[in-house]
Amino acid sequence: MAAGPAPPPGRPRAQMPHLRKMERVVVSMQDPDQGVKMRSQRLLVTVIPHAVTGSDVVQWLAQKFCVSEEEALHLGTVLVQHGYIYPLRDPRSLMLRPDETPYRFQTPYFWTSTLWPAAELDYAIYLAKKNIRKRGTLVDYEKDCYDRLHKKINHAWDLVLMQAREQLRAAKQRRKGDRLVIACQEQTYWLVNRPPPGAPNVLEQGPGRGSCAASRVLMIEYFRKALGRTRVKSSVCLEAYLSFCGQRGPHDPLVSGCLPSNPWISDNDAYWVMNAPTVAAPTKLRVERWGFSFRELLEDPMGRAHFMDFLGKEFSGENLSFWEACEELRYGTQAQVPTLVDAVYEQFLAPGAARWVNIDSRTMEQTLERLRQPHRYVLDDAQLHIYMLMKKDSYPRFLKSDMYKGLLAEAGIPLETKRRVFPFTWRPRHSSPSPALLPTPVEPTAACGPGGGDGVA
Amino acid sequence: MCDQTFLVNVFGSCDKCFKQRALRPVFKKSQQLSYCSTCTEIMATEGLHENETLASLKSEAESLKGKLEEERAKLHDVELHQVAERVEALGQFVMKTRRTLKGHGNKVLCMDWCKDKRRIVSSSQEHAVTMPCTWVMACAYAPSGCAIACGGLDNKCSVYPLTFDKNENMAAKKKSVAMHTNYLSACSFTNSDMQILTASGDGTCALWDVESGQLLQSFHGHGADVLCLDLAPSETGNTFVSGGCDKKAMVWDMRSGQCVQAFETHESDINSVRYYPSGDAFASGSDDATCRLYDLRADREVAIYSKESIIFGASSVDFSLSGRLLFAGYNDYTINVWDVLKGSRVSILFGHENRVSTLRVSPDGTAFCSGSWDHTLRVRGMVFRFPVCERREDG
């Protein structure tokens, strides 16, 4: 990161809620009764009061928030990185060491929320002070910044040098301890606001976000409609989550694992091969899922294919085909809309059509009327009618059918892959072919048999 | 499936602007006309003194909002964690990083999975260029796997067909689809490669036809930048949710362009929204350091996922396949995993060295991928889950 130019445009400090929260934490850490244990720290020949050790900070955070030490260390590190706690001995790197290393709490004057964004002029004065105090102690990146600022605010350079000298003179009149503390505080502030190259810039934000006027008219219209809407009792809605999660839990690899093994963990592709979009023998879990909901069945290409077969036997396959054609219309290219509408009409809706769908007369009448001005949603009502017909009538019969029961019985449960004992048996990873290269999926051979088939080792 | 039937308007040519939109009846000098939503609003605010309009509209909006909150509270008879008391706790998870992807030279801003469950597309801030217009903040994989869409500070969403011919220049085949007046924050293909839904810093969302670049529908209502969107996994496939800097999450009807539900309980910008797998609810992640669950049938917020020790905003959220786990990436470089039903945190994951900007669970739920400002992407899976045992923390 190039130091020197102003930080990228971000949001005003009111929109950085995390700063306020961090400040509340450090304030409670400094509470005389409940806060972190304070002690005086000896540094060279001076004694600095109100210091805390890194390990005490971590312990306090772990207890206060009931978290592990790892998390407490992380939280403490974040506080140090934002300059709310600074190291007394080595103020050049903002790190939290969970040991006897001494730290102190930053003065509110230098809090990021107080003094943000940091002013170029102040940075120039700070660097000038460092330069004057001991000639040549500016680190490389600081030298670059100093030179750049010198060019940029050349007109104010006299002011900069004068301020620097004044501040140094005033500092000499303080006690050594105070001088040391103020130097640390200032250094920390600049480490946060002008981080050295390689260090994370904790104040960096994404592109600026703004606000525009909300449309009151639209809001009022929305509220009026919302007041009239029907709501469902919480108890009913929440029960639904329990049953959904309970039903799907065994099917969720991140919760219950998957058989024969999770390909990401074992580097074994078998799971993906067995669950490819089209396989000769779908797994038991997969066939079970077709019974969870009609949507689940349709979303699985194999499930949909079997359902189509079933409908064929009942001579109602045109329903599914009609539904598919409507989907194609809804999600198709705008330019194709008139053509697709015509095609659907010819095939499914026209009197005497080859695959005429049985929609109720009212919906049919309305649809035919609307077809005069075709757009992509013109068949929505008809599509919904046919969808509900399939869902409430054909789908339950499919689930009770011998066909489905047979699929369920035939479907196998893969055996769990035995964990490899020797860690140095390394299986090379192969890149899978991209869908962009292979437009038609390749059908793999059967990978598992009924019941106790052999899992792929 | 949510059995709400949304208000279906007449769809046709607006009497004022002549664009093909969803229309509503308006009365102008006792004549009935059909206007689109934008023209309706313009008509409502013209012809009146400006101060008068704003003040009266504001107070009306406030009072209606209060009434709505009252109505919503009436049917709230139990909390989610109470109902979930009888559910078995999840125990302790061991999640390990199984892939670390280091190809980007700069901050990773967004990622998406291909439907083949193995490929990922990710976007970043352009390396070594300090001009802000190179932040690519949104990217999406087409359902077929043959194209990707992306955009950002260029205010556009462009579609790139994927090619593996080394001689072919991908940039040459790029097609600009969406044009907004401010940055593009999110994009998503609908059920096909031919339509894209976008969200923008200009406060609107929009639906586009990829081939012609035509605007099919626009969605107005957010009072500030829209930062995220997600399409509903519903049977009728007609709605989507968006979240914005106005702290609101809004559910939209894609056909009419109208907002059908809105929720405003967050205390800061909403960075990410994601539907619960059943489609009856959605989760949101916000700069106020909380994630929240909103139920669409109850029409209210039903859970808050927060902890005192979590101070930084959540940038990205996603559910596991069963909806039991909610993964959230935060600006303090961590990922917290929440038990959606019980409201407790089950795991905290370290590893990234800068803020987590994007997080998605793979389409088959076997892993989840997080992208970060530390230039890397990490794919993690569940190695082991210990059965329930006494834990001192995270009750």
mmCIF file of N, CA and C in Angstrom, chain A residues 11 17-18 21 66 70-71 74 78 82 204 209-210 212 215 221-222 224-225 229-235 237-239 241-242 244-245 248 252-255 262 264-265 267 269 272 275 295 330-331 333-334 376-377 380 387 391 432 434-435, chain B residues 4 24 41 60 68 75-77 86 93 98 107 118-119 164 192 194-195 209 211 214 216 223 225 233 235-238 255 258 260-262 269 271 276-277 281 287-288 295 297 299 312 320 322 332 334 345 350 355 364-367 382 385 393:
data_model
loop_
_atom_site.group_PDB
_atom_site.id
_atom_site.type_symbol
_atom_site.label_atom_id
_atom_site.label_comp_id
_atom_site.label_asym_id
_atom_site.label_seq_id
_atom_site.Cartn_x
_atom_site.Cartn_y
_atom_site.Cartn_z
ATOM 1 N N ARG A 11 -16.746 5.842 4.707
ATOM 2 C CA ARG A 11 -17.952 6.380 5.312
ATOM 3 C C ARG A 11 -17.596 7.238 6.508
ATOM 4 N N PRO A 17 -19.876 1.234 13.176
ATOM 5 C CA PRO A 17 -20.351 0.805 14.499
ATOM 6 C C PRO A 17 -19.339 -0.019 15.283
ATOM 7 N N HIS A 18 -18.435 -0.692 14.569
ATOM 8 C CA HIS A 18 -17.498 -1.540 15.295
ATOM 9 C C HIS A 18 -16.547 -0.719 16.152
ATOM 10 N N LYS A 21 -18.166 -0.004 19.461
ATOM 11 C CA LYS A 21 -18.222 -1.209 20.290
ATOM 12 C C LYS A 21 -16.863 -1.513 20.898
ATOM 13 N N CYS A 66 -16.942 -15.163 27.813
ATOM 14 C CA CYS A 66 -17.117 -16.615 27.836
ATOM 15 C C CYS A 66 -16.693 -17.243 26.525
ATOM 16 N N GLU A 70 -8.210 -18.764 22.420
ATOM 17 C CA GLU A 70 -7.863 -18.446 21.038
ATOM 18 C C GLU A 70 -8.698 -17.263 20.545
ATOM 19 N N GLU A 71 -9.992 -17.314 20.872
ATOM 20 C CA GLU A 71 -10.866 -16.244 20.429
ATOM 21 C C GLU A 71 -10.570 -14.958 21.188
ATOM 22 N N HIS A 74 -7.645 -13.383 19.673
ATOM 23 C CA HIS A 74 -8.023 -12.756 18.413
ATOM 24 C C HIS A 74 -8.683 -11.405 18.663
ATOM 25 N N VAL A 78 -7.305 -7.637 17.658
ATOM 26 C CA VAL A 78 -8.066 -6.665 16.883
ATOM 27 C C VAL A 78 -8.048 -5.306 17.572
ATOM 28 N N HIS A 82 -6.253 -1.847 16.016
ATOM 29 C CA HIS A 82 -6.986 -0.602 15.807
ATOM 30 C C HIS A 82 -6.491 0.504 16.712
ATOM 31 N N GLU A 204 -8.991 0.503 6.159
ATOM 32 C CA GLU A 204 -9.383 0.478 4.759
ATOM 33 C C GLU A 204 -10.823 0.035 4.642
ATOM 34 N N ARG A 209 -20.318 4.316 0.383
ATOM 35 C CA ARG A 209 -21.737 4.024 0.270
ATOM 36 C C ARG A 209 -22.498 5.285 0.603
ATOM 37 N N GLY A 210 -23.592 5.482 -0.073
ATOM 38 C CA GLY A 210 -24.325 6.721 0.181
ATOM 39 C C GLY A 210 -25.766 6.456 0.526
ATOM 40 N N CYS A 212 -29.898 7.760 -0.714
ATOM 41 C CA CYS A 212 -30.719 8.605 -1.566
ATOM 42 C C CYS A 212 -32.082 8.693 -0.909
ATOM 43 N N SER A 215 -38.516 6.690 -1.466
ATOM 44 C CA SER A 215 -39.759 7.148 -2.062
ATOM 45 C C SER A 215 -40.881 6.972 -1.061
ATOM 46 N N GLU A 221 -47.736 3.268 0.135
ATOM 47 C CA GLU A 221 -48.521 2.274 -0.584
ATOM 48 C C GLU A 221 -48.228 0.879 -0.044
ATOM 49 N N TYR A 222 -46.912 0.633 0.200
ATOM 50 C CA TYR A 222 -46.513 -0.667 0.730
ATOM 51 C C TYR A 222 -47.130 -0.900 2.108
ATOM 52 N N ARG A 224 -49.767 0.348 3.490
ATOM 53 C CA ARG A 224 -51.222 0.140 3.438
ATOM 54 C C ARG A 224 -51.540 -1.288 3.048
ATOM 55 N N LYS A 225 -50.851 -1.768 2.030
ATOM 56 C CA LYS A 225 -51.110 -3.141 1.593
ATOM 57 C C LYS A 225 -50.697 -4.132 2.666
ATOM 58 N N ARG A 229 -52.438 -7.674 5.039
ATOM 59 C CA ARG A 229 -52.024 -9.021 4.649
ATOM 60 C C ARG A 229 -52.303 -10.019 5.759
ATOM 61 N N THR A 230 -52.457 -11.290 5.356
ATOM 62 C CA THR A 230 -52.675 -12.349 6.366
ATOM 63 C C THR A 230 -51.320 -12.825 6.860
ATOM 64 N N ARG A 231 -51.233 -13.019 8.160
ATOM 65 C CA ARG A 231 -50.003 -13.518 8.733
ATOM 66 C C ARG A 231 -50.272 -14.843 9.405
ATOM 67 N N VAL A 232 -49.195 -15.619 9.555
ATOM 68 C CA VAL A 232 -49.328 -16.907 10.219
ATOM 69 C C VAL A 232 -48.712 -16.786 11.609
ATOM 70 N N LYS A 233 -49.314 -17.475 12.556
ATOM 71 C CA LYS A 233 -48.781 -17.449 13.931
ATOM 72 C C LYS A 233 -47.343 -17.917 13.968
ATOM 73 N N SER A 234 -46.533 -17.321 14.808
ATOM 74 C CA SER A 234 -45.132 -17.707 14.917
ATOM 75 C C SER A 234 -44.966 -19.182 15.228
ATOM 76 N N SER A 235 -45.770 -19.674 16.165
ATOM 77 C CA SER A 235 -45.587 -21.073 16.576
ATOM 78 C C SER A 235 -45.693 -22.025 15.391
ATOM 79 N N CYS A 237 -45.137 -21.268 12.125
ATOM 80 C CA CYS A 237 -44.000 -21.059 11.225
ATOM 81 C C CYS A 237 -42.743 -21.710 11.770
ATOM 82 N N LEU A 238 -42.512 -21.542 13.059
ATOM 83 C CA LEU A 238 -41.261 -22.028 13.628
ATOM 84 C C LEU A 238 -41.225 -23.546 13.689
ATOM 85 N N GLU A 239 -42.376 -24.158 13.940
ATOM 86 C CA GLU A 239 -42.432 -25.632 13.898
ATOM 87 C C GLU A 239 -41.981 -26.142 12.545
ATOM 88 N N TYR A 241 -39.703 -25.040 10.655
ATOM 89 C CA TYR A 241 -38.245 -25.119 10.541
ATOM 90 C C TYR A 241 -37.743 -26.402 11.183
ATOM 91 N N LEU A 242 -38.327 -26.721 12.326
ATOM 92 C CA LEU A 242 -37.886 -27.934 13.025
ATOM 93 C C LEU A 242 -38.081 -29.153 12.143
ATOM 94 N N PHE A 244 -38.409 -29.235 8.861
ATOM 95 C CA PHE A 244 -37.573 -29.142 7.662
ATOM 96 C C PHE A 244 -36.138 -29.548 7.986
ATOM 97 N N CYS A 245 -35.568 -28.949 9.035
ATOM 98 C CA CYS A 245 -34.182 -29.269 9.407
ATOM 99 C C CYS A 245 -34.056 -30.727 9.816
ATOM 100 N N ARG A 248 -34.152 -32.917 6.670
ATOM 101 C CA ARG A 248 -33.010 -32.749 5.757
ATOM 102 C C ARG A 248 -31.663 -32.988 6.413
ATOM 103 N N ASP A 252 -27.592 -33.513 4.765
ATOM 104 C CA ASP A 252 -26.745 -32.326 4.763
ATOM 105 C C ASP A 252 -25.310 -32.733 5.073
ATOM 106 N N PRO A 253 -24.419 -32.725 4.063
ATOM 107 C CA PRO A 253 -23.049 -33.201 4.289
ATOM 108 C C PRO A 253 -22.299 -32.430 5.366
ATOM 109 N N LEU A 254 -22.601 -31.139 5.539
ATOM 110 C CA LEU A 254 -21.860 -30.368 6.530
ATOM 111 C C LEU A 254 -22.331 -30.677 7.946
ATOM 112 N N VAL A 255 -23.484 -31.297 8.067
ATOM 113 C CA VAL A 255 -24.000 -31.652 9.392
ATOM 114 C C VAL A 255 -23.786 -33.143 9.671
ATOM 115 N N ASN A 262 -16.772 -37.490 1.977
ATOM 116 C CA ASN A 262 -16.850 -36.141 1.428
ATOM 117 C C ASN A 262 -15.643 -35.940 0.513
ATOM 118 N N TRP A 264 -14.158 -33.470 -0.693
ATOM 119 C CA TRP A 264 -13.204 -32.431 -0.312
ATOM 120 C C TRP A 264 -12.279 -32.916 0.789
ATOM 121 N N ILE A 265 -12.792 -33.789 1.647
ATOM 122 C CA ILE A 265 -11.993 -34.248 2.779
ATOM 123 C C ILE A 265 -11.099 -35.418 2.379
ATOM 124 N N ASP A 267 -10.441 -36.464 -0.797
ATOM 125 C CA ASP A 267 -9.869 -36.357 -2.146
ATOM 126 C C ASP A 267 -10.315 -37.506 -3.040
ATOM 127 N N ASP A 269 -13.351 -38.844 -5.471
ATOM 128 C CA ASP A 269 -14.506 -38.341 -6.222
ATOM 129 C C ASP A 269 -15.759 -39.183 -6.177
ATOM 130 N N TRP A 272 -19.255 -37.706 -5.891
ATOM 131 C CA TRP A 272 -19.728 -36.922 -7.031
ATOM 132 C C TRP A 272 -20.117 -37.822 -8.203
ATOM 133 N N ASN A 275 -23.438 -39.334 -7.557
ATOM 134 C CA ASN A 275 -24.547 -38.383 -7.519
ATOM 135 C C ASN A 275 -24.573 -37.459 -8.721
ATOM 136 N N ARG A 295 -41.240 -29.933 -5.583
ATOM 137 C CA ARG A 295 -40.164 -29.116 -6.151
ATOM 138 C C ARG A 295 -38.853 -29.899 -6.183
ATOM 139 N N ARG A 330 -40.664 -18.298 -19.584
ATOM 140 C CA ARG A 330 -40.410 -17.326 -18.517
ATOM 141 C C ARG A 330 -38.956 -16.934 -18.404
ATOM 142 N N TYR A 331 -38.084 -17.899 -18.608
ATOM 143 C CA TYR A 331 -36.663 -17.620 -18.415
ATOM 144 C C TYR A 331 -35.904 -17.506 -19.721
ATOM 145 N N THR A 333 -34.967 -15.902 -23.690
ATOM 146 C CA THR A 333 -34.563 -14.620 -24.261
ATOM 147 C C THR A 333 -35.789 -13.810 -24.645
ATOM 148 N N GLN A 334 -35.704 -12.519 -24.435
ATOM 149 C CA GLN A 334 -36.827 -11.622 -24.745
ATOM 150 C C GLN A 334 -37.254 -11.750 -26.197
ATOM 151 N N ARG A 376 -43.747 -12.561 -21.437
ATOM 152 C CA ARG A 376 -43.215 -13.786 -20.852
ATOM 153 C C ARG A 376 -44.038 -14.327 -19.692
ATOM 154 N N TYR A 377 -44.893 -13.525 -19.116
ATOM 155 C CA TYR A 377 -45.690 -14.014 -17.986
ATOM 156 C C TYR A 377 -47.127 -14.346 -18.378
ATOM 157 N N ASP A 380 -48.624 -17.589 -16.987
ATOM 158 C CA ASP A 380 -48.429 -17.873 -15.562
ATOM 159 C C ASP A 380 -49.621 -18.555 -14.910
ATOM 160 N N TYR A 387 -49.408 -26.907 -12.581
ATOM 161 C CA TYR A 387 -48.442 -27.279 -11.549
ATOM 162 C C TYR A 387 -49.164 -27.821 -10.322
ATOM 163 N N LYS A 391 -49.024 -31.437 -8.596
ATOM 164 C CA LYS A 391 -48.554 -31.518 -7.211
ATOM 165 C C LYS A 391 -49.575 -32.208 -6.306
ATOM 166 N N SER A 432 -11.620 -31.541 -12.899
ATOM 167 C CA SER A 432 -12.825 -32.054 -13.554
ATOM 168 C C SER A 432 -13.052 -31.258 -14.840
ATOM 169 N N SER A 434 -14.722 -28.899 -17.469
ATOM 170 C CA SER A 434 -15.638 -27.784 -17.275
ATOM 171 C C SER A 434 -16.926 -27.999 -18.057
ATOM 172 N N PRO A 435 -18.051 -27.578 -17.498
ATOM 173 C CA PRO A 435 -19.302 -27.669 -18.248
ATOM 174 C C PRO A 435 -19.236 -26.912 -19.567
ATOM 175 N N GLN B 4 -49.049 -17.055 -0.376
ATOM 176 C CA GLN B 4 -49.512 -15.696 -0.657
ATOM 177 C C GLN B 4 -49.673 -15.512 -2.156
ATOM 178 N N ARG B 24 -50.790 -0.003 -12.843
ATOM 179 C CA ARG B 24 -51.856 0.127 -11.849
ATOM 180 C C ARG B 24 -52.775 1.250 -12.307
ATOM 181 N N GLU B 41 -45.469 7.492 -9.117
ATOM 182 C CA GLU B 41 -44.819 8.264 -8.077
ATOM 183 C C GLU B 41 -44.587 9.697 -8.513
ATOM 184 N N GLU B 60 -47.314 10.487 7.592
ATOM 185 C CA GLU B 60 -48.207 9.379 7.254
ATOM 186 C C GLU B 60 -47.442 8.065 7.250
ATOM 187 N N LEU B 68 -48.164 -1.075 11.532
ATOM 188 C CA LEU B 68 -47.717 -2.343 10.978
ATOM 189 C C LEU B 68 -46.955 -3.157 12.019
ATOM 190 N N LEU B 75 -49.344 -11.734 16.396
ATOM 191 C CA LEU B 75 -49.326 -13.180 16.218
ATOM 192 C C LEU B 75 -48.021 -13.815 16.669
ATOM 193 N N HIS B 76 -47.182 -13.044 17.349
ATOM 194 C CA HIS B 76 -45.888 -13.596 17.747
ATOM 195 C C HIS B 76 -46.036 -14.229 19.119
ATOM 196 N N ASP B 77 -46.296 -15.541 19.127
ATOM 197 C CA ASP B 77 -46.602 -16.187 20.407
ATOM 198 C C ASP B 77 -45.446 -16.977 21.007
ATOM 199 N N ARG B 86 -36.388 -28.663 22.319
ATOM 200 C CA ARG B 86 -36.450 -30.120 22.300
ATOM 201 C C ARG B 86 -35.574 -30.724 21.189
ATOM 202 N N PHE B 93 -17.993 -29.087 16.130
ATOM 203 C CA PHE B 93 -17.582 -29.387 14.764
ATOM 204 C C PHE B 93 -16.083 -29.239 14.594
ATOM 205 N N ARG B 98 -9.587 -27.253 3.147
ATOM 206 C CA ARG B 98 -9.082 -28.310 2.287
ATOM 207 C C ARG B 98 -8.464 -27.777 1.014
ATOM 208 N N LYS B 107 -7.456 -8.083 -3.282
ATOM 209 C CA LYS B 107 -8.578 -8.488 -2.432
ATOM 210 C C LYS B 107 -9.611 -9.270 -3.232
ATOM 211 N N ARG B 118 -18.019 -28.085 -8.285
ATOM 212 C CA ARG B 118 -16.581 -28.092 -8.060
ATOM 213 C C ARG B 118 -15.883 -26.817 -8.471
ATOM 214 N N ARG B 119 -16.461 -26.093 -9.424
ATOM 215 C CA ARG B 119 -15.780 -24.903 -9.923
ATOM 216 C C ARG B 119 -16.290 -23.658 -9.223
ATOM 217 N N PHE B 164 -12.156 -22.098 -23.475
ATOM 218 C CA PHE B 164 -10.886 -22.686 -23.070
ATOM 219 C C PHE B 164 -9.895 -22.730 -24.219
ATOM 220 N N SER B 192 -32.062 -19.442 -15.832
ATOM 221 C CA SER B 192 -31.418 -19.747 -17.101
ATOM 222 C C SER B 192 -30.269 -18.785 -17.335
ATOM 223 N N MET B 194 -30.189 -16.707 -19.539
ATOM 224 C CA MET B 194 -30.643 -15.607 -20.376
ATOM 225 C C MET B 194 -31.213 -14.410 -19.636
ATOM 226 N N GLN B 195 -31.242 -14.501 -18.310
ATOM 227 C CA GLN B 195 -31.730 -13.356 -17.536
ATOM 228 C C GLN B 195 -30.814 -13.131 -16.363
ATOM 229 N N ASP B 209 -32.557 -8.781 -19.830
ATOM 230 C CA ASP B 209 -32.461 -9.832 -20.829
ATOM 231 C C ASP B 209 -31.015 -9.832 -21.330
ATOM 232 N N GLU B 211 -29.380 -11.343 -23.833
ATOM 233 C CA GLU B 211 -29.060 -11.235 -25.246
ATOM 234 C C GLU B 211 -29.197 -9.816 -25.776
ATOM 235 N N GLN B 214 -31.822 -5.618 -22.765
ATOM 236 C CA GLN B 214 -33.028 -4.871 -22.452
ATOM 237 C C GLN B 214 -33.373 -4.973 -20.973
ATOM 238 N N LEU B 216 -35.892 -5.509 -18.289
ATOM 239 C CA LEU B 216 -37.208 -6.146 -18.261
ATOM 240 C C LEU B 216 -38.061 -5.615 -17.117
ATOM 241 N N GLY B 223 -33.996 3.133 0.099
ATOM 242 C CA GLY B 223 -33.652 4.529 0.307
ATOM 243 C C GLY B 223 -32.161 4.769 0.243
ATOM 244 N N ASP B 225 -28.087 2.666 -1.129
ATOM 245 C CA ASP B 225 -27.448 1.627 -1.952
ATOM 246 C C ASP B 225 -28.009 0.251 -1.616
ATOM 247 N N PRO B 233 -36.025 -19.772 -3.615
ATOM 248 C CA PRO B 233 -36.127 -21.122 -4.140
ATOM 249 C C PRO B 233 -37.570 -21.610 -4.102
ATOM 250 N N GLU B 235 -41.491 -22.551 -5.519
ATOM 251 C CA GLU B 235 -42.015 -23.336 -6.627
ATOM 252 C C GLU B 235 -42.433 -22.460 -7.783
ATOM 253 N N THR B 236 -42.901 -21.271 -7.476
ATOM 254 C CA THR B 236 -43.351 -20.414 -8.563
ATOM 255 C C THR B 236 -42.246 -19.469 -9.032
ATOM 256 N N GLY B 237 -41.120 -19.455 -8.312
ATOM 257 C CA GLY B 237 -39.944 -18.712 -8.750
ATOM 258 C C GLY B 237 -40.164 -17.267 -9.106
ATOM 259 N N ASN B 238 -40.924 -16.568 -8.276
ATOM 260 C CA ASN B 238 -41.270 -15.210 -8.674
ATOM 261 C C ASN B 238 -40.719 -14.103 -7.819
ATOM 262 N N ARG B 255 -42.431 -10.035 -11.327
ATOM 263 C CA ARG B 255 -43.265 -9.686 -12.476
ATOM 264 C C ARG B 255 -43.737 -8.240 -12.422
ATOM 265 N N GLN B 258 -43.080 -4.762 -7.758
ATOM 266 C CA GLN B 258 -43.488 -4.204 -6.476
ATOM 267 C C GLN B 258 -42.817 -4.895 -5.311
ATOM 268 N N VAL B 260 -43.191 -6.608 -1.958
ATOM 269 C CA VAL B 260 -44.305 -7.299 -1.302
ATOM 270 C C VAL B 260 -44.130 -7.410 0.201
ATOM 271 N N GLN B 261 -42.887 -7.371 0.670
ATOM 272 C CA GLN B 261 -42.650 -7.395 2.110
ATOM 273 C C GLN B 261 -41.379 -6.622 2.397
ATOM 274 N N ALA B 262 -41.344 -5.939 3.536
ATOM 275 C CA ALA B 262 -40.124 -5.228 3.908
ATOM 276 C C ALA B 262 -39.875 -5.396 5.394
ATOM 277 N N ASP B 269 -26.105 -1.139 7.860
ATOM 278 C CA ASP B 269 -26.198 -1.659 6.489
ATOM 279 C C ASP B 269 -26.335 -3.175 6.464
ATOM 280 N N ASN B 271 -25.353 -6.317 4.517
ATOM 281 C CA ASN B 271 -24.373 -6.658 3.502
ATOM 282 C C ASN B 271 -24.714 -7.900 2.696
ATOM 283 N N TYR B 276 -33.457 -19.182 3.328
ATOM 284 C CA TYR B 276 -33.482 -20.495 3.980
ATOM 285 C C TYR B 276 -33.914 -21.496 2.911
ATOM 286 N N PRO B 277 -33.359 -22.722 2.911
ATOM 287 C CA PRO B 277 -33.612 -23.647 1.801
ATOM 288 C C PRO B 277 -35.085 -23.918 1.485
ATOM 289 N N ALA B 281 -38.166 -18.385 4.603
ATOM 290 C CA ALA B 281 -37.479 -17.397 5.427
ATOM 291 C C ALA B 281 -36.186 -17.002 4.737
ATOM 292 N N ASP B 287 -23.682 -4.834 9.143
ATOM 293 C CA ASP B 287 -22.576 -4.142 9.802
ATOM 294 C C ASP B 287 -22.826 -3.961 11.293
ATOM 295 N N ASP B 288 -24.031 -4.240 11.763
ATOM 296 C CA ASP B 288 -24.293 -4.120 13.200
ATOM 297 C C ASP B 288 -23.839 -5.370 13.946
ATOM 298 N N ASP B 295 -38.985 -14.484 8.927
ATOM 299 C CA ASP B 295 -39.937 -15.450 8.388
ATOM 300 C C ASP B 295 -40.944 -14.722 7.514
ATOM 301 N N ARG B 297 -43.890 -15.951 6.265
ATOM 302 C CA ARG B 297 -45.309 -16.169 6.540
ATOM 303 C C ARG B 297 -45.729 -15.426 7.804
ATOM 304 N N ASP B 299 -44.200 -12.862 8.757
ATOM 305 C CA ASP B 299 -43.945 -11.471 8.391
ATOM 306 C C ASP B 299 -43.186 -10.729 9.486
ATOM 307 N N PHE B 312 -17.504 -6.928 14.849
ATOM 308 C CA PHE B 312 -17.417 -6.465 13.472
ATOM 309 C C PHE B 312 -18.584 -6.963 12.643
ATOM 310 N N SER B 320 -26.374 -24.064 5.284
ATOM 311 C CA SER B 320 -26.036 -25.408 4.825
ATOM 312 C C SER B 320 -27.297 -25.983 4.174
ATOM 313 N N SER B 322 -29.487 -28.281 4.813
ATOM 314 C CA SER B 322 -30.715 -28.528 5.571
ATOM 315 C C SER B 322 -31.222 -27.263 6.247
ATOM 316 N N ASP B 332 -13.850 -9.076 10.840
ATOM 317 C CA ASP B 332 -12.710 -9.252 11.737
ATOM 318 C C ASP B 332 -11.941 -10.519 11.376
ATOM 319 N N THR B 334 -12.894 -13.508 10.727
ATOM 320 C CA THR B 334 -13.355 -14.832 11.174
ATOM 321 C C THR B 334 -14.621 -15.268 10.452
ATOM 322 N N ARG B 345 -23.918 -20.145 18.791
ATOM 323 C CA ARG B 345 -22.826 -20.294 17.841
ATOM 324 C C ARG B 345 -22.164 -21.644 18.081
ATOM 325 N N PHE B 350 -10.876 -19.550 12.245
ATOM 326 C CA PHE B 350 -9.848 -18.562 11.930
ATOM 327 C C PHE B 350 -9.130 -18.980 10.656
ATOM 328 N N ARG B 355 -10.312 -9.168 6.129
ATOM 329 C CA ARG B 355 -11.733 -9.400 6.252
ATOM 330 C C ARG B 355 -12.274 -10.414 5.250
ATOM 331 N N ASP B 364 -24.040 -28.749 -3.659
ATOM 332 C CA ASP B 364 -24.454 -30.023 -3.074
ATOM 333 C C ASP B 364 -24.170 -30.058 -1.573
ATOM 334 N N GLY B 365 -23.770 -28.915 -1.024
ATOM 335 C CA GLY B 365 -23.617 -28.808 0.418
ATOM 336 C C GLY B 365 -22.438 -29.549 1.013
ATOM 337 N N THR B 366 -21.472 -29.959 0.191
ATOM 338 C CA THR B 366 -20.347 -30.728 0.738
ATOM 339 C C THR B 366 -19.259 -29.840 1.323
ATOM 340 N N ALA B 367 -19.249 -28.568 0.947
ATOM 341 C CA ALA B 367 -18.199 -27.679 1.444
ATOM 342 C C ALA B 367 -18.689 -26.249 1.354
ATOM 343 N N MET B 382 -16.533 -30.334 6.552
ATOM 344 C CA MET B 382 -16.674 -30.864 7.903
ATOM 345 C C MET B 382 -15.948 -32.199 7.983
ATOM 346 N N ARG B 385 -17.754 -34.476 13.585
ATOM 347 C CA ARG B 385 -18.622 -33.775 14.529
ATOM 348 C C ARG B 385 -18.693 -34.595 15.802
ATOM 349 N N GLU B 393 -18.449 -22.825 27.205
ATOM 350 C CA GLU B 393 -18.733 -21.608 26.447
ATOM 351 C C GLU B 393 -19.847 -21.843 25.445
#
